[in-house]
């Protein structure tokens, strides 16, 4: 499709998570939100959101990324407008974004590291204090900022979900998740951010059956929350997250204090409260893992439960 002569050509990079939407047949997309650093486009089902972001925006895992900063772009479209997406192009008012390459979003994978329950427990409590704006301990005090605090009960709600999931209680997981999805203020509600942390930790711990239980419950309830938040929850269930969030989960599960401090500082700085809510969810999940058998045995334990082999 030849763009109108008034359109400015911009080059972009697509995420593999939304590459089929970008490269597929042309479709109309609705602008859900506009910020200086990006647009959020509805491209299908409720959870199918395509962010188009500048280089100084958060690297959302499903986004099309542009190589210029926000001050260099004037979007020319706003919420409620319709744009055209497909055939490796996005027609956004005065702009045509031509997608010429891919970028790789950060992903948490199962960790082979084994950390003692005592050490994980201490990390969980430090993270919980950090999310609530507490002073923390010497190990991570340097990461504490002053912006916002998470609801102290959010760590407990997250821990309850993880405990139910690791116990294989489908009905309890469903009930707990339904009570969290969409709860809280913001474009990504607080409890949703915490659930993203839960999903990422379960994937990093190799607790696949538990992660799948939470994922199913979240998918069934995501109509309760915003489209962007539903999209981020789906991404987290696959292990995808903002780079700093993925770095933090990996550092915690490896007890890597050198990597933990800068990653925690970066996560705490996300949004007005989203970073602290994410940390609260991570803390709740790690608190439960600390009381379980060694993380390296979680997957084999789940296999024994599924096959009926109860002996060690």
PDB file of C-alpha atoms in Angstrom:
ATOM      1  CA  UNK A   1       0.000   0.000   0.000  1.00  0.00           C
ATOM      2  CA  UNK A   2       1.430   3.399  -0.986  1.00  0.00           C
ATOM      3  CA  UNK A   3       1.120   5.904   1.855  1.00  0.00           C
ATOM      4  CA  UNK A   4      -0.442   9.278   1.194  1.00  0.00           C
ATOM      5  CA  UNK A   5       2.216  11.877   0.324  1.00  0.00           C
ATOM      6  CA  UNK A   6       1.642  13.747   3.591  1.00  0.00           C
ATOM      7  CA  UNK A   7       2.671  10.755   5.717  1.00  0.00           C
ATOM      8  CA  UNK A   8       6.069  10.768   7.384  1.00  0.00           C
ATOM      9  CA  UNK A   9       7.940   7.473   7.052  1.00  0.00           C
ATOM     10  CA  UNK A  10       9.252   5.981  10.305  1.00  0.00           C
ATOM     11  CA  UNK A  11      11.119   2.694  10.674  1.00  0.00           C
ATOM     12  CA  UNK A  12      10.192   0.273  13.437  1.00  0.00           C
ATOM     13  CA  UNK A  13      11.055  -3.067  15.031  1.00  0.00           C
ATOM     14  CA  UNK A  14       8.350  -5.597  15.927  1.00  0.00           C
ATOM     15  CA  UNK A  15       8.202  -8.021  18.830  1.00  0.00           C
ATOM     16  CA  UNK A  16       7.843 -11.697  17.911  1.00  0.00           C
ATOM     17  CA  UNK A  17       4.811 -11.745  20.233  1.00  0.00           C
ATOM     18  CA  UNK A  18       2.833  -9.479  17.891  1.00  0.00           C
ATOM     19  CA  UNK A  19       4.713  -9.991  14.622  1.00  0.00           C
ATOM     20  CA  UNK A  20       1.803 -11.889  13.049  1.00  0.00           C
ATOM     21  CA  UNK A  21      -0.523  -8.953  13.661  1.00  0.00           C
ATOM     22  CA  UNK A  22       1.956  -6.517  12.131  1.00  0.00           C
ATOM     23  CA  UNK A  23       2.888  -8.641   9.123  1.00  0.00           C
ATOM     24  CA  UNK A  24      -0.576 -10.118   8.462  1.00  0.00           C
ATOM     25  CA  UNK A  25      -3.431  -8.733   6.388  1.00  0.00           C
ATOM     26  CA  UNK A  26      -4.309  -5.081   6.923  1.00  0.00           C
ATOM     27  CA  UNK A  27      -6.828  -4.530   9.711  1.00  0.00           C
ATOM     28  CA  UNK A  28      -8.354  -1.564  11.455  1.00  0.00           C
ATOM     29  CA  UNK A  29      -7.143  -0.900  14.978  1.00  0.00           C
ATOM     30  CA  UNK A  30      -8.596   1.369  17.634  1.00  0.00           C
ATOM     31  CA  UNK A  31      -6.381   3.798  19.533  1.00  0.00           C
ATOM     32  CA  UNK A  32      -6.947   2.990  23.218  1.00  0.00           C
ATOM     33  CA  UNK A  33      -4.548   5.507  24.719  1.00  0.00           C
ATOM     34  CA  UNK A  34      -1.934   8.039  23.692  1.00  0.00           C
ATOM     35  CA  UNK A  35       1.090   9.258  25.609  1.00  0.00           C
ATOM     36  CA  UNK A  36       4.099  11.285  24.506  1.00  0.00           C
ATOM     37  CA  UNK A  37       6.121   8.086  24.326  1.00  0.00           C
ATOM     38  CA  UNK A  38       3.583   5.756  22.737  1.00  0.00           C
ATOM     39  CA  UNK A  39       0.214   4.620  21.455  1.00  0.00           C
ATOM     40  CA  UNK A  40      -1.748   1.574  22.603  1.00  0.00           C
ATOM     41  CA  UNK A  41      -3.777  -0.027  19.809  1.00  0.00           C
ATOM     42  CA  UNK A  42      -6.594  -2.591  20.166  1.00  0.00           C
ATOM     43  CA  UNK A  43      -5.979  -5.129  17.406  1.00  0.00           C
ATOM     44  CA  UNK A  44      -8.408  -7.960  18.192  1.00  0.00           C
ATOM     45  CA  UNK A  45      -9.658  -9.634  21.347  1.00  0.00           C
ATOM     46  CA  UNK A  46      -9.772  -7.781  24.650  1.00  0.00           C
ATOM     47  CA  UNK A  47      -6.201  -8.788  25.585  1.00  0.00           C
ATOM     48  CA  UNK A  48      -4.723  -8.156  22.132  1.00  0.00           C
ATOM     49  CA  UNK A  49      -2.985  -4.801  22.405  1.00  0.00           C
ATOM     50  CA  UNK A  50      -0.217  -3.489  20.163  1.00  0.00           C
ATOM     51  CA  UNK A  51       1.879  -0.754  21.813  1.00  0.00           C
ATOM     52  CA  UNK A  52       3.835   1.526  19.477  1.00  0.00           C
ATOM     53  CA  UNK A  53       6.570   3.155  21.547  1.00  0.00           C
ATOM     54  CA  UNK A  54       9.540   5.471  21.220  1.00  0.00           C
ATOM     55  CA  UNK A  55      13.080   4.604  22.277  1.00  0.00           C
ATOM     56  CA  UNK A  56      12.704   6.299  25.675  1.00  0.00           C
ATOM     57  CA  UNK A  57       9.502   4.414  26.563  1.00  0.00           C
ATOM     58  CA  UNK A  58       9.225   1.226  28.599  1.00  0.00           C
ATOM     59  CA  UNK A  59      10.097  -1.744  26.380  1.00  0.00           C
ATOM     60  CA  UNK A  60       6.725  -3.497  26.661  1.00  0.00           C
ATOM     61  CA  UNK A  61       7.186  -7.069  25.422  1.00  0.00           C
ATOM     62  CA  UNK A  62       4.517  -6.877  22.677  1.00  0.00           C
ATOM     63  CA  UNK A  63       5.468  -3.471  21.300  1.00  0.00           C
ATOM     64  CA  UNK A  64       6.600  -2.055  17.994  1.00  0.00           C
ATOM     65  CA  UNK A  65       9.605   0.090  18.871  1.00  0.00           C
ATOM     66  CA  UNK A  66      10.712   3.246  17.070  1.00  0.00           C
ATOM     67  CA  UNK A  67      14.331   4.488  16.973  1.00  0.00           C
ATOM     68  CA  UNK A  68      13.537   8.061  18.026  1.00  0.00           C
ATOM     69  CA  UNK A  69      12.737   9.643  21.357  1.00  0.00           C
ATOM     70  CA  UNK A  70       9.313  10.934  22.322  1.00  0.00           C
ATOM     71  CA  UNK A  71      10.118  14.614  21.730  1.00  0.00           C
ATOM     72  CA  UNK A  72      10.680  13.827  18.033  1.00  0.00           C
ATOM     73  CA  UNK A  73       7.208  12.340  17.424  1.00  0.00           C
ATOM     74  CA  UNK A  74       3.794  14.011  17.254  1.00  0.00           C
ATOM     75  CA  UNK A  75       1.318  11.181  16.903  1.00  0.00           C
ATOM     76  CA  UNK A  76      -1.544  13.075  15.264  1.00  0.00           C
ATOM     77  CA  UNK A  77      -4.098  10.513  16.490  1.00  0.00           C
ATOM     78  CA  UNK A  78      -5.748   9.981  19.861  1.00  0.00           C
ATOM     79  CA  UNK A  79      -8.061   7.689  21.820  1.00  0.00           C
ATOM     80  CA  UNK A  80     -11.056   6.608  19.774  1.00  0.00           C
ATOM     81  CA  UNK A  81      -9.348   7.122  16.404  1.00  0.00           C
ATOM     82  CA  UNK A  82      -9.006   4.264  13.939  1.00  0.00           C
ATOM     83  CA  UNK A  83      -5.685   3.412  12.290  1.00  0.00           C
ATOM     84  CA  UNK A  84      -4.537   0.743   9.857  1.00  0.00           C
ATOM     85  CA  UNK A  85      -2.186  -2.099  10.835  1.00  0.00           C
ATOM     86  CA  UNK A  86      -0.820  -4.881   8.613  1.00  0.00           C
ATOM     87  CA  UNK A  87       1.444  -5.809   5.696  1.00  0.00           C
ATOM     88  CA  UNK A  88       4.423  -4.811   7.896  1.00  0.00           C
ATOM     89  CA  UNK A  89       3.178  -1.237   8.158  1.00  0.00           C
ATOM     90  CA  UNK A  90       1.215   0.903  10.571  1.00  0.00           C
ATOM     91  CA  UNK A  91      -0.636   3.942   9.221  1.00  0.00           C
ATOM     92  CA  UNK A  92      -0.959   6.308  12.170  1.00  0.00           C
ATOM     93  CA  UNK A  93      -2.417   9.592  10.996  1.00  0.00           C
ATOM     94  CA  UNK A  94       0.507  11.607   9.626  1.00  0.00           C
ATOM     95  CA  UNK A  95       2.932   8.689  10.041  1.00  0.00           C
ATOM     96  CA  UNK A  96       3.587   5.425   8.283  1.00  0.00           C
ATOM     97  CA  UNK A  97       5.651   3.054  10.417  1.00  0.00           C
ATOM     98  CA  UNK A  98       7.372   0.479   8.240  1.00  0.00           C
ATOM     99  CA  UNK A  99       8.502  -2.536  10.264  1.00  0.00           C
ATOM    100  CA  UNK A 100      11.936  -3.533   8.995  1.00  0.00           C
ATOM    101  CA  UNK A 101      13.285  -5.771  11.764  1.00  0.00           C
ATOM    102  CA  UNK A 102      12.502  -7.709  14.947  1.00  0.00           C
ATOM    103  CA  UNK A 103      13.600  -7.091  18.515  1.00  0.00           C
ATOM    104  CA  UNK A 104      13.807  -9.667  21.291  1.00  0.00           C
ATOM    105  CA  UNK A 105      11.808  -8.976  24.464  1.00  0.00           C
ATOM    106  CA  UNK A 106      13.240 -10.039  27.825  1.00  0.00           C
ATOM    107  CA  UNK A 107      12.077 -13.400  29.088  1.00  0.00           C
ATOM    108  CA  UNK A 108      12.347 -15.303  32.361  1.00  0.00           C
ATOM    109  CA  UNK A 109      13.219 -18.959  31.891  1.00  0.00           C
ATOM    110  CA  UNK A 110      13.384 -21.789  34.429  1.00  0.00           C
ATOM    111  CA  UNK A 111      16.470 -21.369  36.618  1.00  0.00           C
ATOM    112  CA  UNK A 112      18.806 -24.235  37.445  1.00  0.00           C
ATOM    113  CA  UNK A 113      20.071 -22.430  40.556  1.00  0.00           C
ATOM    114  CA  UNK A 114      19.172 -23.753  44.004  1.00  0.00           C
ATOM    115  CA  UNK A 115      18.860 -21.236  46.822  1.00  0.00           C
ATOM    116  CA  UNK A 116      18.198 -22.274  50.406  1.00  0.00           C
ATOM    117  CA  UNK A 117      14.811 -21.609  51.933  1.00  0.00           C
ATOM    118  CA  UNK A 118      16.369 -19.374  54.583  1.00  0.00           C
ATOM    119  CA  UNK A 119      18.030 -17.162  51.991  1.00  0.00           C
ATOM    120  CA  UNK A 120      14.875 -16.994  49.870  1.00  0.00           C
ATOM    121  CA  UNK A 121      12.856 -16.126  52.956  1.00  0.00           C
ATOM    122  CA  UNK A 122      15.148 -13.234  53.798  1.00  0.00           C
ATOM    123  CA  UNK A 123      14.961 -11.970  50.232  1.00  0.00           C
ATOM    124  CA  UNK A 124      11.170 -12.164  50.286  1.00  0.00           C
ATOM    125  CA  UNK A 125      10.946 -10.039  53.417  1.00  0.00           C
ATOM    126  CA  UNK A 126      13.426  -7.495  52.062  1.00  0.00           C
ATOM    127  CA  UNK A 127      11.418  -7.204  48.844  1.00  0.00           C
ATOM    128  CA  UNK A 128       8.171  -6.896  50.778  1.00  0.00           C
ATOM    129  CA  UNK A 129       9.600  -4.012  52.803  1.00  0.00           C
ATOM    130  CA  UNK A 130      10.916  -2.402  49.619  1.00  0.00           C
ATOM    131  CA  UNK A 131       7.508  -2.571  47.950  1.00  0.00           C
ATOM    132  CA  UNK A 132       5.893  -0.966  50.983  1.00  0.00           C
ATOM    133  CA  UNK A 133       8.441   1.842  51.051  1.00  0.00           C
ATOM    134  CA  UNK A 134      10.256   0.558  54.118  1.00  0.00           C
ATOM    135  CA  UNK A 135      13.886   1.159  54.953  1.00  0.00           C
ATOM    136  CA  UNK A 136      14.944  -2.320  53.897  1.00  0.00           C
ATOM    137  CA  UNK A 137      18.245  -3.889  54.863  1.00  0.00           C
ATOM    138  CA  UNK A 138      21.762  -2.875  54.013  1.00  0.00           C
ATOM    139  CA  UNK A 139      21.783  -5.276  51.066  1.00  0.00           C
ATOM    140  CA  UNK A 140      19.110  -3.471  49.065  1.00  0.00           C
ATOM    141  CA  UNK A 141      18.599  -0.176  50.876  1.00  0.00           C
ATOM    142  CA  UNK A 142      20.287   1.674  48.042  1.00  0.00           C
ATOM    143  CA  UNK A 143      17.455   0.662  45.729  1.00  0.00           C
ATOM    144  CA  UNK A 144      14.750   2.332  47.799  1.00  0.00           C
ATOM    145  CA  UNK A 145      13.105   5.310  46.189  1.00  0.00           C
ATOM    146  CA  UNK A 146      10.489   7.681  47.494  1.00  0.00           C
ATOM    147  CA  UNK A 147       7.759   7.299  44.849  1.00  0.00           C
ATOM    148  CA  UNK A 148       4.632   5.521  45.989  1.00  0.00           C
ATOM    149  CA  UNK A 149       4.093   2.429  48.095  1.00  0.00           C
ATOM    150  CA  UNK A 150       2.345  -0.862  47.521  1.00  0.00           C
ATOM    151  CA  UNK A 151      -0.508  -2.040  49.729  1.00  0.00           C
ATOM    152  CA  UNK A 152       1.248  -4.217  52.354  1.00  0.00           C
ATOM    153  CA  UNK A 153      -1.583  -6.769  51.982  1.00  0.00           C
ATOM    154  CA  UNK A 154      -0.685  -7.235  48.306  1.00  0.00           C
ATOM    155  CA  UNK A 155       2.265  -9.458  49.202  1.00  0.00           C
ATOM    156  CA  UNK A 156      -0.068 -11.622  51.274  1.00  0.00           C
ATOM    157  CA  UNK A 157      -2.655 -11.932  48.508  1.00  0.00           C
ATOM    158  CA  UNK A 158       0.076 -12.917  46.067  1.00  0.00           C
ATOM    159  CA  UNK A 159       1.415 -15.511  48.492  1.00  0.00           C
ATOM    160  CA  UNK A 160      -2.073 -16.991  48.884  1.00  0.00           C
ATOM    161  CA  UNK A 161      -2.355 -17.467  45.110  1.00  0.00           C
ATOM    162  CA  UNK A 162       1.042 -19.182  44.920  1.00  0.00           C
ATOM    163  CA  UNK A 163       0.294 -21.432  47.893  1.00  0.00           C
ATOM    164  CA  UNK A 164      -2.992 -22.535  46.329  1.00  0.00           C
ATOM    165  CA  UNK A 165      -1.365 -23.077  42.928  1.00  0.00           C
ATOM    166  CA  UNK A 166       1.504 -25.155  44.302  1.00  0.00           C
ATOM    167  CA  UNK A 167      -1.052 -27.215  46.235  1.00  0.00           C
ATOM    168  CA  UNK A 168      -2.920 -27.868  42.977  1.00  0.00           C
ATOM    169  CA  UNK A 169      -6.180 -26.309  44.207  1.00  0.00           C
ATOM    170  CA  UNK A 170      -7.829 -25.191  40.971  1.00  0.00           C
ATOM    171  CA  UNK A 171     -10.984 -23.855  42.638  1.00  0.00           C
ATOM    172  CA  UNK A 172      -9.094 -21.850  45.246  1.00  0.00           C
ATOM    173  CA  UNK A 173      -6.718 -20.397  42.643  1.00  0.00           C
ATOM    174  CA  UNK A 174      -9.701 -19.375  40.521  1.00  0.00           C
ATOM    175  CA  UNK A 175     -11.438 -17.681  43.450  1.00  0.00           C
ATOM    176  CA  UNK A 176      -8.299 -15.849  44.599  1.00  0.00           C
ATOM    177  CA  UNK A 177      -7.362 -14.689  41.105  1.00  0.00           C
ATOM    178  CA  UNK A 178     -10.898 -13.485  40.371  1.00  0.00           C
ATOM    179  CA  UNK A 179     -10.631 -11.325  43.471  1.00  0.00           C
ATOM    180  CA  UNK A 180      -7.388  -9.767  42.241  1.00  0.00           C
ATOM    181  CA  UNK A 181      -7.733  -9.246  38.483  1.00  0.00           C
ATOM    182  CA  UNK A 182      -8.660  -5.636  37.802  1.00  0.00           C
ATOM    183  CA  UNK A 183      -8.399  -4.604  41.462  1.00  0.00           C
ATOM    184  CA  UNK A 184      -6.673  -1.308  42.139  1.00  0.00           C
ATOM    185  CA  UNK A 185      -6.238   1.935  40.257  1.00  0.00           C
ATOM    186  CA  UNK A 186      -4.416   2.738  37.058  1.00  0.00           C
ATOM    187  CA  UNK A 187      -4.043   1.591  33.466  1.00  0.00           C
ATOM    188  CA  UNK A 188      -2.465  -1.547  34.928  1.00  0.00           C
ATOM    189  CA  UNK A 189      -4.279  -2.093  38.262  1.00  0.00           C
ATOM    190  CA  UNK A 190      -2.155  -2.877  41.303  1.00  0.00           C
ATOM    191  CA  UNK A 191      -3.255  -6.485  41.794  1.00  0.00           C
ATOM    192  CA  UNK A 192      -2.647  -7.214  38.109  1.00  0.00           C
ATOM    193  CA  UNK A 193       0.929  -5.986  38.435  1.00  0.00           C
ATOM    194  CA  UNK A 194       1.389  -8.271  41.436  1.00  0.00           C
ATOM    195  CA  UNK A 195      -0.028 -11.235  39.492  1.00  0.00           C
ATOM    196  CA  UNK A 196       2.503 -10.541  36.732  1.00  0.00           C
ATOM    197  CA  UNK A 197       5.209 -10.901  39.392  1.00  0.00           C
ATOM    198  CA  UNK A 198       3.642 -14.168  40.579  1.00  0.00           C
ATOM    199  CA  UNK A 199       3.531 -15.645  37.069  1.00  0.00           C
ATOM    200  CA  UNK A 200       7.144 -14.682  36.361  1.00  0.00           C
ATOM    201  CA  UNK A 201       8.439 -16.193  39.608  1.00  0.00           C
ATOM    202  CA  UNK A 202       6.548 -19.452  39.067  1.00  0.00           C
ATOM    203  CA  UNK A 203       8.016 -19.741  35.584  1.00  0.00           C
ATOM    204  CA  UNK A 204      11.499 -18.935  36.838  1.00  0.00           C
ATOM    205  CA  UNK A 205      11.137 -21.534  39.602  1.00  0.00           C
ATOM    206  CA  UNK A 206      10.144 -24.219  37.093  1.00  0.00           C
ATOM    207  CA  UNK A 207       6.757 -24.667  38.801  1.00  0.00           C
ATOM    208  CA  UNK A 208       4.992 -25.206  35.494  1.00  0.00           C
ATOM    209  CA  UNK A 209       1.824 -26.842  36.773  1.00  0.00           C
ATOM    210  CA  UNK A 210       1.287 -24.077  39.303  1.00  0.00           C
ATOM    211  CA  UNK A 211       2.028 -21.400  36.712  1.00  0.00           C
ATOM    212  CA  UNK A 212      -0.484 -22.988  34.330  1.00  0.00           C
ATOM    213  CA  UNK A 213      -3.216 -22.979  37.022  1.00  0.00           C
ATOM    214  CA  UNK A 214      -2.708 -19.254  37.610  1.00  0.00           C
ATOM    215  CA  UNK A 215      -2.537 -18.565  33.879  1.00  0.00           C
ATOM    216  CA  UNK A 216      -5.875 -20.298  33.232  1.00  0.00           C
ATOM    217  CA  UNK A 217      -7.530 -18.419  36.084  1.00  0.00           C
ATOM    218  CA  UNK A 218      -6.146 -15.082  34.873  1.00  0.00           C
ATOM    219  CA  UNK A 219      -7.273 -15.776  31.302  1.00  0.00           C
ATOM    220  CA  UNK A 220     -10.798 -16.548  32.475  1.00  0.00           C
ATOM    221  CA  UNK A 221     -10.990 -13.302  34.453  1.00  0.00           C
ATOM    222  CA  UNK A 222      -9.078 -10.837  32.262  1.00  0.00           C
ATOM    223  CA  UNK A 223     -12.281  -9.216  31.003  1.00  0.00           C
ATOM    224  CA  UNK A 224     -12.403  -7.579  34.454  1.00  0.00           C
ATOM    225  CA  UNK A 225      -9.333  -5.456  33.755  1.00  0.00           C
ATOM    226  CA  UNK A 226      -7.995  -3.071  31.118  1.00  0.00           C
ATOM    227  CA  UNK A 227      -6.905  -4.359  27.727  1.00  0.00           C
ATOM    228  CA  UNK A 228      -3.293  -3.303  28.314  1.00  0.00           C
ATOM    229  CA  UNK A 229      -3.151  -5.043  31.679  1.00  0.00           C
ATOM    230  CA  UNK A 230      -4.732  -8.202  30.214  1.00  0.00           C
ATOM    231  CA  UNK A 231      -2.068  -8.149  27.500  1.00  0.00           C
ATOM    232  CA  UNK A 232       0.764  -7.819  30.025  1.00  0.00           C
ATOM    233  CA  UNK A 233      -0.657 -10.661  32.130  1.00  0.00           C
ATOM    234  CA  UNK A 234      -0.728 -12.940  29.065  1.00  0.00           C
ATOM    235  CA  UNK A 235       2.877 -11.991  28.326  1.00  0.00           C
ATOM    236  CA  UNK A 236       3.985 -12.630  31.919  1.00  0.00           C
ATOM    237  CA  UNK A 237       2.417 -16.091  31.807  1.00  0.00           C
ATOM    238  CA  UNK A 238       4.868 -16.878  28.990  1.00  0.00           C
ATOM    239  CA  UNK A 239       7.771 -15.369  30.934  1.00  0.00           C
ATOM    240  CA  UNK A 240       7.944 -12.063  29.042  1.00  0.00           C
ATOM    241  CA  UNK A 241       8.371  -8.812  30.926  1.00  0.00           C
ATOM    242  CA  UNK A 242      10.123  -5.474  30.945  1.00  0.00           C
ATOM    243  CA  UNK A 243      13.918  -5.990  31.011  1.00  0.00           C
ATOM    244  CA  UNK A 244      14.331  -4.700  34.575  1.00  0.00           C
ATOM    245  CA  UNK A 245      11.507  -6.930  35.850  1.00  0.00           C
ATOM    246  CA  UNK A 246      12.970 -10.026  34.195  1.00  0.00           C
ATOM    247  CA  UNK A 247      16.410  -9.131  35.579  1.00  0.00           C
ATOM    248  CA  UNK A 248      14.965  -8.774  39.082  1.00  0.00           C
ATOM    249  CA  UNK A 249      13.203 -12.149  39.018  1.00  0.00           C
ATOM    250  CA  UNK A 250      16.356 -13.874  37.780  1.00  0.00           C
ATOM    251  CA  UNK A 251      18.509 -12.131  40.395  1.00  0.00           C
ATOM    252  CA  UNK A 252      16.151 -13.087  43.229  1.00  0.00           C
ATOM    253  CA  UNK A 253      15.901 -16.741  42.222  1.00  0.00           C
ATOM    254  CA  UNK A 254      19.707 -16.950  41.983  1.00  0.00           C
ATOM    255  CA  UNK A 255      20.298 -14.815  45.102  1.00  0.00           C
ATOM    256  CA  UNK A 256      22.532 -12.620  42.952  1.00  0.00           C
ATOM    257  CA  UNK A 257      22.923  -9.513  45.109  1.00  0.00           C
ATOM    258  CA  UNK A 258      25.133  -7.729  42.578  1.00  0.00           C
ATOM    259  CA  UNK A 259      22.407  -7.866  39.918  1.00  0.00           C
ATOM    260  CA  UNK A 260      19.536  -7.471  42.399  1.00  0.00           C
ATOM    261  CA  UNK A 261      20.244  -3.926  43.602  1.00  0.00           C
ATOM    262  CA  UNK A 262      20.189  -2.135  40.202  1.00  0.00           C
ATOM    263  CA  UNK A 263      17.314  -4.290  38.949  1.00  0.00           C
ATOM    264  CA  UNK A 264      15.227  -3.525  42.037  1.00  0.00           C
ATOM    265  CA  UNK A 265      15.943   0.198  41.728  1.00  0.00           C
ATOM    266  CA  UNK A 266      14.828   0.146  38.095  1.00  0.00           C
ATOM    267  CA  UNK A 267      11.628  -1.777  38.863  1.00  0.00           C
ATOM    268  CA  UNK A 268      10.678   0.457  41.787  1.00  0.00           C
ATOM    269  CA  UNK A 269      10.904   3.436  39.415  1.00  0.00           C
ATOM    270  CA  UNK A 270       8.278   2.042  36.997  1.00  0.00           C
ATOM    271  CA  UNK A 271       5.124   4.154  36.902  1.00  0.00           C
ATOM    272  CA  UNK A 272       3.560   5.764  39.942  1.00  0.00           C
ATOM    273  CA  UNK A 273       3.083   2.445  41.756  1.00  0.00           C
ATOM    274  CA  UNK A 274       3.349  -0.367  39.188  1.00  0.00           C
ATOM    275  CA  UNK A 275       6.959  -1.138  40.060  1.00  0.00           C
ATOM    276  CA  UNK A 276       6.253  -1.499  43.760  1.00  0.00           C
ATOM    277  CA  UNK A 277       3.180  -3.621  43.031  1.00  0.00           C
ATOM    278  CA  UNK A 278       5.291  -5.920  40.851  1.00  0.00           C
ATOM    279  CA  UNK A 279       7.829  -6.236  43.659  1.00  0.00           C
ATOM    280  CA  UNK A 280       5.034  -7.054  46.119  1.00  0.00           C
ATOM    281  CA  UNK A 281       3.901  -9.906  43.867  1.00  0.00           C
ATOM    282  CA  UNK A 282       7.446 -11.208  43.497  1.00  0.00           C
ATOM    283  CA  UNK A 283       7.913 -11.031  47.274  1.00  0.00           C
ATOM    284  CA  UNK A 284       4.722 -12.985  47.939  1.00  0.00           C
ATOM    285  CA  UNK A 285       5.678 -15.719  45.480  1.00  0.00           C
ATOM    286  CA  UNK A 286       9.217 -16.026  46.838  1.00  0.00           C
ATOM    287  CA  UNK A 287       7.915 -16.130  50.415  1.00  0.00           C
ATOM    288  CA  UNK A 288       5.952 -19.287  49.586  1.00  0.00           C
ATOM    289  CA  UNK A 289       8.810 -20.867  47.626  1.00  0.00           C
ATOM    290  CA  UNK A 290      11.069 -20.363  50.635  1.00  0.00           C
ATOM    291  CA  UNK A 291       8.861 -22.696  52.649  1.00  0.00           C
ATOM    292  CA  UNK A 292       8.676 -25.377  49.942  1.00  0.00           C
ATOM    293  CA  UNK A 293      11.152 -28.123  48.951  1.00  0.00           C
ATOM    294  CA  UNK A 294      14.210 -27.042  46.996  1.00  0.00           C
ATOM    295  CA  UNK A 295      13.154 -25.256  43.823  1.00  0.00           C
ATOM    296  CA  UNK A 296      15.072 -27.677  41.631  1.00  0.00           C
ATOM    297  CA  UNK A 297      12.728 -30.439  42.790  1.00  0.00           C
ATOM    298  CA  UNK A 298       9.453 -28.583  42.200  1.00  0.00           C
ATOM    299  CA  UNK A 299       8.983 -29.903  38.683  1.00  0.00           C
ATOM    300  CA  UNK A 300       9.753 -33.524  39.589  1.00  0.00           C
ATOM    301  CA  UNK A 301       7.435 -33.232  42.607  1.00  0.00           C
ATOM    302  CA  UNK A 302       4.607 -32.112  40.316  1.00  0.00           C
ATOM    303  CA  UNK A 303       5.301 -34.992  37.913  1.00  0.00           C
ATOM    304  CA  UNK A 304       5.091 -37.486  40.808  1.00  0.00           C
ATOM    305  CA  UNK A 305       1.762 -35.977  41.844  1.00  0.00           C
ATOM    306  CA  UNK A 306       0.424 -36.300  38.305  1.00  0.00           C
ATOM    307  CA  UNK A 307       1.594 -39.895  37.869  1.00  0.00           C
ATOM    308  CA  UNK A 308       0.648 -41.039  41.375  1.00  0.00           C
ATOM    309  CA  UNK A 309       4.229 -41.766  42.482  1.00  0.00           C
ATOM    310  CA  UNK A 310       4.225 -40.375  46.003  1.00  0.00           C
ATOM    311  CA  UNK A 311       7.550 -41.896  47.071  1.00  0.00           C
ATOM    312  CA  UNK A 312      10.747 -39.784  46.809  1.00  0.00           C
TER     313      UNK A 312
END
